[in-house]
C-alpha positions as a Markdown table, in Angstrom:
| # | Residue | x | y | z |
|---|---|---|---|---|
| 1 | Unk | -49.8 | -52.8 | 31.4 |
| 2 | Unk | -48.0 | -49.4 | 32.1 |
| 3 | Unk | -44.4 | -48.4 | 32.5 |
| 4 | Unk | -41.7 | -49.0 | 35.2 |
| 5 | Unk | -42.6 | -47.5 | 38.4 |
| 6 | Unk | -40.4 | -44.4 | 39.5 |
| 7 | Unk | -40.2 | -43.3 | 43.2 |
| 8 | Unk | -43.4 | -42.2 | 45.3 |
| 9 | Unk | -45.5 | -41.5 | 42.1 |
| 10 | Unk | -45.2 | -45.2 | 41.0 |
| 11 | Unk | -46.2 | -46.3 | 44.6 |
| 12 | Unk | -49.1 | -44.0 | 44.7 |
| 13 | Unk | -50.5 | -44.7 | 41.2 |
| 14 | Unk | -50.6 | -48.5 | 41.9 |
| 15 | Unk | -53.5 | -47.6 | 44.2 |
| 16 | Unk | -55.6 | -46.8 | 41.3 |
| 17 | Unk | -56.0 | -50.5 | 40.1 |
| 18 | Unk | -55.7 | -51.8 | 43.7 |
| 19 | Unk | -58.6 | -49.5 | 44.8 |
| 20 | Unk | -60.7 | -50.6 | 41.9 |
| 21 | Unk | -60.2 | -54.3 | 42.5 |
| 22 | Unk | -60.9 | -53.9 | 46.2 |
| 23 | Unk | -64.2 | -52.0 | 45.3 |
| 24 | Unk | -65.2 | -54.5 | 42.8 |
| 25 | Unk | -64.6 | -57.5 | 44.9 |
| 26 | Unk | -66.0 | -55.9 | 48.1 |
| 27 | Unk | -69.3 | -54.7 | 46.4 |
| 28 | Unk | -69.6 | -58.2 | 44.5 |
| 29 | Unk | -69.5 | -60.0 | 48.0 |
| 30 | Unk | -71.5 | -57.7 | 50.0 |
| 31 | Unk | -74.1 | -56.2 | 47.6 |
| 32 | Unk | -74.8 | -58.8 | 44.9 |
| 33 | Unk | -78.2 | -57.3 | 44.2 |
| 34 | Unk | -76.5 | -54.4 | 42.3 |
| 35 | Unk | -75.0 | -56.6 | 39.7 |
| 36 | Unk | -77.8 | -59.2 | 39.4 |
| 37 | Unk | -79.8 | -57.2 | 36.6 |
| 38 | Unk | -76.6 | -57.1 | 34.5 |
| 39 | Unk | -75.8 | -60.8 | 35.1 |
| 40 | Unk | -79.4 | -61.7 | 34.4 |
| 41 | Unk | -79.4 | -59.8 | 31.1 |
| 42 | Unk | -75.9 | -61.0 | 30.0 |
| 43 | Unk | -76.5 | -64.6 | 30.8 |
| 44 | Unk | -79.9 | -64.7 | 29.1 |
| 45 | Unk | -78.2 | -63.3 | 25.9 |
| 46 | Unk | -75.3 | -65.9 | 26.1 |
| 47 | Unk | -77.7 | -68.7 | 26.5 |
| 48 | Unk | -79.5 | -67.7 | 23.2 |
| 49 | Unk | -76.2 | -67.7 | 21.5 |
| 50 | Unk | -75.4 | -70.6 | 19.3 |
| 51 | Unk | -71.6 | -69.8 | 19.7 |
| 52 | Unk | -71.9 | -69.9 | 23.6 |
| 53 | Unk | -73.9 | -73.1 | 23.6 |
| 54 | Unk | -71.4 | -74.8 | 21.3 |
| 55 | Unk | -69.3 | -77.7 | 22.7 |
| 56 | Unk | -66.2 | -75.9 | 21.5 |
| 57 | Unk | -66.9 | -72.5 | 22.8 |
| 58 | Unk | -64.3 | -72.6 | 25.6 |
| 59 | Unk | -61.5 | -73.9 | 23.4 |
| 60 | Unk | -62.0 | -71.1 | 21.0 |
| 61 | Unk | -62.6 | -68.5 | 23.6 |
| 62 | Unk | -59.1 | -69.5 | 25.2 |
| 63 | Unk | -57.4 | -69.4 | 21.8 |
| 64 | Unk | -58.8 | -65.8 | 21.1 |
| 65 | Unk | -58.0 | -64.5 | 24.7 |
| 66 | Unk | -54.6 | -65.9 | 24.5 |
| 67 | Unk | -53.9 | -64.4 | 21.1 |
| 68 | Unk | -55.1 | -60.9 | 22.0 |
| 69 | Unk | -53.3 | -60.8 | 25.5 |
| 70 | Unk | -50.1 | -62.5 | 24.2 |
| 71 | Unk | -49.8 | -60.4 | 21.0 |
| 72 | Unk | -50.2 | -57.3 | 23.1 |
| 73 | Unk | -47.5 | -58.2 | 25.6 |
| 74 | Unk | -45.1 | -59.4 | 22.9 |
| 75 | Unk | -45.6 | -55.9 | 21.2 |
| 76 | Unk | -44.6 | -54.1 | 24.4 |
| 77 | Unk | -41.8 | -56.5 | 25.0 |
| 78 | Unk | -40.3 | -55.8 | 21.6 |
| 79 | Unk | -40.8 | -52.0 | 21.7 |
| 80 | Unk | -39.8 | -51.2 | 25.1 |
| 81 | Unk | -36.3 | -52.4 | 26.0 |
| 82 | Unk | -36.4 | -50.4 | 29.2 |
| 83 | Unk | -39.0 | -52.8 | 30.5 |
| 84 | Unk | -37.3 | -56.0 | 29.9 |
| 85 | Unk | -36.0 | -57.7 | 33.2 |
| 86 | Unk | -32.9 | -58.8 | 31.2 |
| 87 | Unk | -32.0 | -55.1 | 30.9 |
| 88 | Unk | -32.4 | -54.1 | 34.5 |
| 89 | Unk | -29.4 | -53.0 | 36.8 |
| 90 | Unk | -28.7 | -56.4 | 38.1 |
| 91 | Unk | -28.6 | -57.9 | 34.7 |
| 92 | Unk | -27.3 | -55.0 | 32.6 |
| 93 | Unk | -24.3 | -55.4 | 30.4 |
| 94 | Unk | -22.5 | -52.5 | 28.5 |
| 95 | Unk | -25.4 | -52.0 | 26.3 |
| 96 | Unk | -29.0 | -53.3 | 26.2 |
| 97 | Unk | -29.5 | -57.1 | 25.2 |
| 98 | Unk | -30.6 | -57.8 | 21.7 |
| 99 | Unk | -34.2 | -59.2 | 21.4 |
| 100 | Unk | -34.4 | -62.7 | 21.6 |
| 101 | Unk | -35.7 | -64.4 | 18.5 |
| 102 | Unk | -39.4 | -63.9 | 18.3 |
| 103 | Unk | -41.9 | -65.9 | 16.2 |
| 104 | Unk | -44.3 | -64.2 | 14.0 |
| 105 | Unk | -48.0 | -65.3 | 14.1 |
| 106 | Unk | -47.9 | -66.8 | 10.5 |
| 107 | Unk | -45.0 | -69.2 | 11.8 |
| 108 | Unk | -46.9 | -70.4 | 14.8 |
| 109 | Unk | -49.6 | -72.5 | 13.1 |
| 110 | Unk | -48.1 | -75.8 | 14.2 |
| 111 | Unk | -48.1 | -74.6 | 17.8 |
| 112 | Unk | -51.8 | -73.6 | 17.5 |
| 113 | Unk | -52.8 | -76.9 | 16.0 |
| 114 | Unk | -50.9 | -78.8 | 18.6 |
| 115 | Unk | -52.7 | -76.9 | 21.3 |
| 116 | Unk | -56.3 | -76.9 | 19.9 |
| 117 | Unk | -56.4 | -80.6 | 18.4 |
| 118 | Unk | -56.5 | -82.6 | 21.5 |
| 119 | Unk | -59.0 | -80.0 | 23.2 |
| 120 | Unk | -61.3 | -80.1 | 20.2 |
| 121 | Unk | -61.3 | -84.0 | 20.2 |
| 122 | Unk | -62.4 | -83.9 | 23.8 |
| 123 | Unk | -65.0 | -81.2 | 23.1 |
| 124 | Unk | -66.5 | -83.2 | 20.2 |
| 125 | Unk | -66.6 | -86.7 | 21.9 |
| 126 | Unk | -67.5 | -86.1 | 25.5 |
| 127 | Unk | -70.7 | -84.7 | 27.0 |
| 128 | Unk | -70.1 | -81.4 | 28.9 |
| 129 | Unk | -71.0 | -81.7 | 32.6 |
| 130 | Unk | -71.5 | -78.4 | 34.4 |
| 131 | Unk | -72.8 | -77.6 | 37.9 |
| 132 | Unk | -76.5 | -76.8 | 38.1 |
| 133 | Unk | -77.4 | -78.7 | 34.8 |
| 134 | Unk | -80.0 | -81.3 | 35.3 |
| 135 | Unk | -78.8 | -84.8 | 34.2 |
| 136 | Unk | -81.8 | -85.1 | 31.8 |
| 137 | Unk | -80.4 | -81.9 | 29.9 |
| 138 | Unk | -76.9 | -83.4 | 29.8 |
| 139 | Unk | -78.2 | -86.8 | 28.5 |
| 140 | Unk | -80.2 | -84.9 | 25.9 |
| 141 | Unk | -77.3 | -82.9 | 24.7 |
| 142 | Unk | -75.3 | -86.3 | 24.3 |
| 143 | Unk | -77.8 | -87.7 | 21.9 |
| 144 | Unk | -79.2 | -90.3 | 24.4 |
| 145 | Unk | -82.8 | -91.2 | 25.1 |
| 146 | Unk | -83.7 | -90.2 | 28.6 |
| 147 | Unk | -85.6 | -93.3 | 29.4 |
| 148 | Unk | -82.6 | -95.7 | 28.8 |
| 149 | Unk | -79.7 | -93.8 | 30.5 |
| 150 | Unk | -80.8 | -91.8 | 33.3 |
| 151 | Unk | -79.6 | -94.5 | 35.7 |
| 152 | Unk | -76.3 | -95.2 | 34.0 |
| 153 | Unk | -75.0 | -91.5 | 33.2 |
| 154 | Unk | -74.1 | -89.5 | 36.3 |
| 155 | Unk | -73.9 | -85.7 | 36.3 |
| 156 | Unk | -70.4 | -85.5 | 37.9 |
| 157 | Unk | -67.5 | -84.4 | 35.8 |
| 158 | Unk | -65.4 | -87.2 | 37.4 |
| 159 | Unk | -67.5 | -89.8 | 35.5 |
| 160 | Unk | -66.8 | -88.8 | 31.7 |
| 161 | Unk | -69.4 | -90.0 | 29.3 |
| 162 | Unk | -69.0 | -90.4 | 25.6 |
| 163 | Unk | -71.5 | -88.8 | 23.1 |
| 164 | Unk | -73.9 | -91.3 | 21.6 |
| 165 | Unk | -72.5 | -91.3 | 18.0 |
| 166 | Unk | -75.0 | -91.8 | 15.3 |
| 167 | Unk | -75.5 | -90.7 | 11.6 |
| 168 | Unk | -77.8 | -88.2 | 12.6 |
| 169 | Unk | -75.5 | -86.8 | 15.4 |
| 170 | Unk | -71.9 | -88.0 | 14.7 |
| 171 | Unk | -70.3 | -85.4 | 17.3 |
| 172 | Unk | -70.9 | -83.6 | 20.4 |
| 173 | Unk | -71.5 | -80.2 | 19.1 |
| 174 | Unk | -73.5 | -78.5 | 21.9 |
| 175 | Unk | -73.5 | -78.3 | 25.8 |
| 176 | Unk | -76.2 | -78.1 | 28.3 |
| 177 | Unk | -76.2 | -75.0 | 30.4 |
| 178 | Unk | -77.4 | -73.9 | 33.7 |
| 179 | Unk | -80.8 | -72.0 | 33.4 |
| 180 | Unk | -80.1 | -69.3 | 36.0 |
| 181 | Unk | -77.0 | -67.1 | 36.1 |
| 182 | Unk | -74.8 | -66.9 | 39.3 |
| 183 | Unk | -74.8 | -64.1 | 41.8 |
| 184 | Unk | -71.7 | -61.7 | 41.8 |
| 185 | Unk | -70.9 | -63.2 | 45.2 |
| 186 | Unk | -70.8 | -66.7 | 43.7 |
| 187 | Unk | -68.8 | -65.6 | 40.8 |
| 188 | Unk | -66.2 | -63.7 | 43.0 |
| 189 | Unk | -65.9 | -66.7 | 45.4 |
| 190 | Unk | -65.6 | -69.2 | 42.7 |
| 191 | Unk | -62.9 | -67.3 | 40.6 |
| 192 | Unk | -60.8 | -66.6 | 43.8 |
| 193 | Unk | -61.2 | -70.2 | 45.0 |
| 194 | Unk | -60.4 | -71.7 | 41.7 |
| 195 | Unk | -57.3 | -69.7 | 41.3 |
| 196 | Unk | -56.1 | -70.9 | 44.7 |
| 197 | Unk | -56.8 | -74.5 | 44.0 |
| 198 | Unk | -55.0 | -74.3 | 40.6 |
| 199 | Unk | -52.0 | -72.6 | 42.1 |
| 200 | Unk | -51.8 | -75.4 | 44.7 |
| 201 | Unk | -52.3 | -78.2 | 42.0 |
| 202 | Unk | -49.9 | -76.8 | 39.5 |
| 203 | Unk | -47.3 | -76.1 | 42.2 |
| 204 | Unk | -47.1 | -80.0 | 42.8 |
| 205 | Unk | -47.3 | -80.8 | 39.1 |
| 206 | Unk | -44.5 | -78.3 | 38.3 |
| 207 | Unk | -42.2 | -79.5 | 41.0 |
| 208 | Unk | -42.7 | -83.0 | 39.6 |
| 209 | Unk | -41.8 | -81.9 | 36.1 |
| 210 | Unk | -38.4 | -80.7 | 37.6 |
| 211 | Unk | -37.6 | -84.3 | 38.7 |
| 212 | Unk | -35.0 | -85.9 | 36.6 |
| 213 | Unk | -37.3 | -88.7 | 35.5 |
| 214 | Unk | -39.7 | -85.9 | 33.8 |
| 215 | Unk | -37.1 | -83.3 | 33.0 |
| 216 | Unk | -37.3 | -84.1 | 29.3 |
| 217 | Unk | -41.0 | -83.1 | 29.3 |
| 218 | Unk | -40.5 | -79.8 | 30.9 |
| 219 | Unk | -37.2 | -78.8 | 29.2 |
| 220 | Unk | -39.0 | -77.5 | 26.2 |
| 221 | Unk | -40.5 | -74.7 | 28.3 |
| 222 | Unk | -37.0 | -73.8 | 29.6 |
| 223 | Unk | -35.4 | -73.7 | 26.2 |
| 224 | Unk | -34.9 | -70.0 | 25.6 |
| 225 | Unk | -32.1 | -67.2 | 25.7 |
| 226 | Unk | -34.4 | -64.8 | 27.5 |
| 227 | Unk | -37.9 | -65.3 | 28.9 |
| 228 | Unk | -40.7 | -63.5 | 26.9 |
| 229 | Unk | -44.4 | -63.7 | 26.5 |
| 230 | Unk | -44.2 | -66.3 | 23.7 |
| 231 | Unk | -42.7 | -68.6 | 26.2 |
| 232 | Unk | -46.0 | -69.0 | 27.9 |
| 233 | Unk | -47.3 | -71.6 | 25.3 |
| 234 | Unk | -43.9 | -73.1 | 24.6 |
| 235 | Unk | -44.9 | -76.4 | 26.1 |
| 236 | Unk | -44.6 | -80.1 | 25.6 |
| 237 | Unk | -48.2 | -81.6 | 24.7 |
| 238 | Unk | -48.2 | -83.4 | 28.0 |
| 239 | Unk | -47.4 | -80.4 | 29.9 |
| 240 | Unk | -49.9 | -78.4 | 28.1 |
| 241 | Unk | -52.8 | -80.9 | 28.6 |
| 242 | Unk | -51.9 | -81.2 | 32.4 |
| 243 | Unk | -52.2 | -77.4 | 32.6 |
| 244 | Unk | -55.7 | -77.3 | 30.9 |
| 245 | Unk | -57.0 | -80.3 | 32.8 |
| 246 | Unk | -55.8 | -79.0 | 36.1 |
| 247 | Unk | -57.6 | -75.6 | 35.4 |
| 248 | Unk | -60.7 | -77.6 | 34.6 |
| 249 | Unk | -60.5 | -79.7 | 37.6 |
| 250 | Unk | -59.9 | -76.5 | 39.9 |
| 251 | Unk | -63.2 | -75.1 | 38.5 |
| 252 | Unk | -65.3 | -78.3 | 38.4 |
| 253 | Unk | -64.4 | -79.5 | 41.9 |
| 254 | Unk | -66.1 | -76.6 | 43.5 |
| 255 | Unk | -69.1 | -76.6 | 41.2 |
| 256 | Unk | -68.3 | -73.3 | 39.3 |
| 257 | Unk | -71.0 | -71.9 | 37.1 |
| 258 | Unk | -70.2 | -71.8 | 33.3 |
| 259 | Unk | -70.2 | -68.0 | 33.5 |
| 260 | Unk | -67.3 | -68.2 | 36.1 |
| 261 | Unk | -65.6 | -70.6 | 33.6 |
| 262 | Unk | -65.7 | -67.9 | 31.0 |
| 263 | Unk | -64.4 | -65.2 | 33.2 |
| 264 | Unk | -61.8 | -67.6 | 34.7 |
| 265 | Unk | -60.2 | -68.1 | 31.1 |
| 266 | Unk | -59.8 | -64.3 | 30.8 |
| 267 | Unk | -58.0 | -63.9 | 34.2 |
| 268 | Unk | -56.2 | -67.2 | 33.9 |
| 269 | Unk | -54.6 | -66.6 | 30.6 |
| 270 | Unk | -53.7 | -62.9 | 31.5 |
| 271 | Unk | -51.7 | -64.3 | 34.7 |
| 272 | Unk | -50.0 | -66.8 | 32.7 |
| 273 | Unk | -48.8 | -64.4 | 30.1 |
| 274 | Unk | -48.0 | -61.9 | 32.8 |
| 275 | Unk | -45.7 | -64.1 | 34.6 |
| 276 | Unk | -43.7 | -65.1 | 31.4 |
| 277 | Unk | -43.7 | -61.5 | 30.2 |
| 278 | Unk | -40.1 | -60.9 | 31.0 |
| 279 | Unk | -40.9 | -57.3 | 31.8 |
| 280 | Unk | -41.2 | -55.1 | 35.0 |
| 281 | Unk | -44.6 | -53.6 | 34.4 |
| 282 | Unk | -45.9 | -50.7 | 36.7 |
| 283 | Unk | -49.3 | -52.4 | 37.0 |
| 284 | Unk | -48.3 | -56.0 | 37.2 |
| 285 | Unk | -50.6 | -58.1 | 39.2 |
| 286 | Unk | -47.9 | -58.9 | 41.8 |
| 287 | Unk | -47.8 | -55.0 | 42.5 |
| 288 | Unk | -51.6 | -54.7 | 42.7 |
| 289 | Unk | -51.9 | -57.5 | 45.3 |
| 290 | Unk | -50.5 | -56.9 | 48.7 |
| 291 | Unk | -46.8 | -57.3 | 48.9 |
| 292 | Unk | -45.6 | -60.7 | 49.4 |
| 293 | Unk | -48.8 | -62.4 | 48.1 |
| 294 | Unk | -48.0 | -62.8 | 44.4 |
| 295 | Unk | -44.9 | -64.3 | 42.4 |
| 296 | Unk | -45.3 | -62.1 | 39.3 |
| 297 | Unk | -42.8 | -61.8 | 36.3 |
| 298 | Unk | -39.7 | -61.3 | 38.5 |
| 299 | Unk | -40.1 | -64.5 | 40.5 |
| 300 | Unk | -41.1 | -66.5 | 37.5 |
| 301 | Unk | -38.0 | -65.0 | 35.5 |
| 302 | Unk | -35.8 | -66.2 | 38.3 |
| 303 | Unk | -37.3 | -69.7 | 38.1 |
| 304 | Unk | -36.6 | -69.8 | 34.5 |
| 305 | Unk | -32.9 | -68.7 | 35.2 |
| 306 | Unk | -32.1 | -71.1 | 38.1 |
| 307 | Unk | -34.7 | -73.8 | 37.6 |
| 308 | Unk | -34.8 | -75.1 | 41.3 |
| 309 | Unk | -37.0 | -72.3 | 43.0 |
| 310 | Unk | -40.3 | -70.7 | 42.7 |
| 311 | Unk | -42.6 | -73.4 | 41.3 |
| 312 | Unk | -46.0 | -71.9 | 41.9 |
| 313 | Unk | -47.4 | -69.9 | 39.1 |
| 314 | Unk | -49.4 | -67.1 | 40.6 |
| 315 | Unk | -48.9 | -66.9 | 44.4 |
| 316 | Unk | -46.1 | -67.2 | 46.9 |
| 317 | Unk | -47.4 | -69.3 | 49.7 |
| 318 | Unk | -46.5 | -72.7 | 48.5 |
| 319 | Unk | -43.1 | -71.5 | 47.4 |
| 320 | Unk | -42.3 | -69.9 | 50.7 |
| 321 | Unk | -43.4 | -73.0 | 52.6 |
| 322 | Unk | -41.5 | -75.3 | 50.5 |
| 323 | Unk | -38.3 | -73.0 | 50.9 |
| 324 | Unk | -39.0 | -73.1 | 54.7 |
| 325 | Unk | -39.4 | -76.9 | 54.8 |
| 326 | Unk | -36.2 | -77.3 | 52.6 |
| 327 | Unk | -34.3 | -75.0 | 55.0 |
| 328 | Unk | -35.4 | -76.9 | 58.1 |
| 329 | Unk | -34.4 | -80.1 | 56.5 |
| 330 | Unk | -31.0 | -78.9 | 55.6 |
| 331 | Unk | -30.5 | -77.5 | 59.2 |
| 332 | Unk | -31.6 | -80.8 | 60.7 |
| 333 | Unk | -29.2 | -82.8 | 58.4 |
| 334 | Unk | -26.4 | -80.4 | 59.2 |
| 335 | Unk | -27.2 | -80.8 | 63.0 |
| 336 | Unk | -27.1 | -84.4 | 62.7 |
| 337 | Unk | -23.8 | -84.5 | 61.0 |
| 338 | Unk | -22.3 | -82.4 | 63.7 |
| 339 | Unk | -23.6 | -84.5 | 66.4 |
| 340 | Unk | -22.2 | -87.7 | 64.6 |
| 341 | Unk | -18.8 | -86.0 | 64.5 |
């Protein structure tokens, strides 16, 4: 997470994580056989774990990862005023701004319950449907008899199926998993593609939330004195469910392996907290990626200040395209006014 960059030393040090990322991505795509023994061993262990096969695993995994990352960022935000964007030269007042009101973990139980409850409800009532899992295994995990439902239950996630509730199986407690692990090439391609799809979908969703008809839903997320890591999950329940469902759709639509989903949560949560960090970090992901690719904390902080720019969460392409289209429309309208006069 680092410290602010200073001069050429900051620019050169960013090549450490950048080179590591390039090496990892390149070797994953070009030499998947190098990683296959590790993936085979890891996935075999996970498939034997009752925690990993539980239907609620992804919900609890997300909560744990979020708690670790957000608390880490919040600690740095509170202890390092020089990192805060609000204290940078273009925002600086006579003295550093005081910390915004921060909530302690013990005071955030309601927030946690609000997030977890609807997801656990879905986990415990719907059959999990993952790519690479035979329909028979899905049916069996949902407490159905194979002979009676194989023609009526489909393996696609687009056709949700309720658990067969009985006294002996009152809830959907386990999930059927693929037998074999993915290759490192599949993992890398699925992770990158799903993040791009999510960025596209959330750009459109976020833009709609800034329409006056839906402004009341999104206003809770913008209700703060200074953006900070805790704002990441300061969401209306509708917006929070939309975020989760769009992430799931982005993974499911390309048939992502369940192991991809597990890694996706780690990267996804880190990116969400990073853009809401309110800090200029030396190794922020927007600095690791090539210049102009990623939005990062600075752009998202500006979105929270002005509210009418920079709607995409992670990357710049949709925002840049949208602003180009708005400029073209403005110039065209201006030209039409000039011609009419």
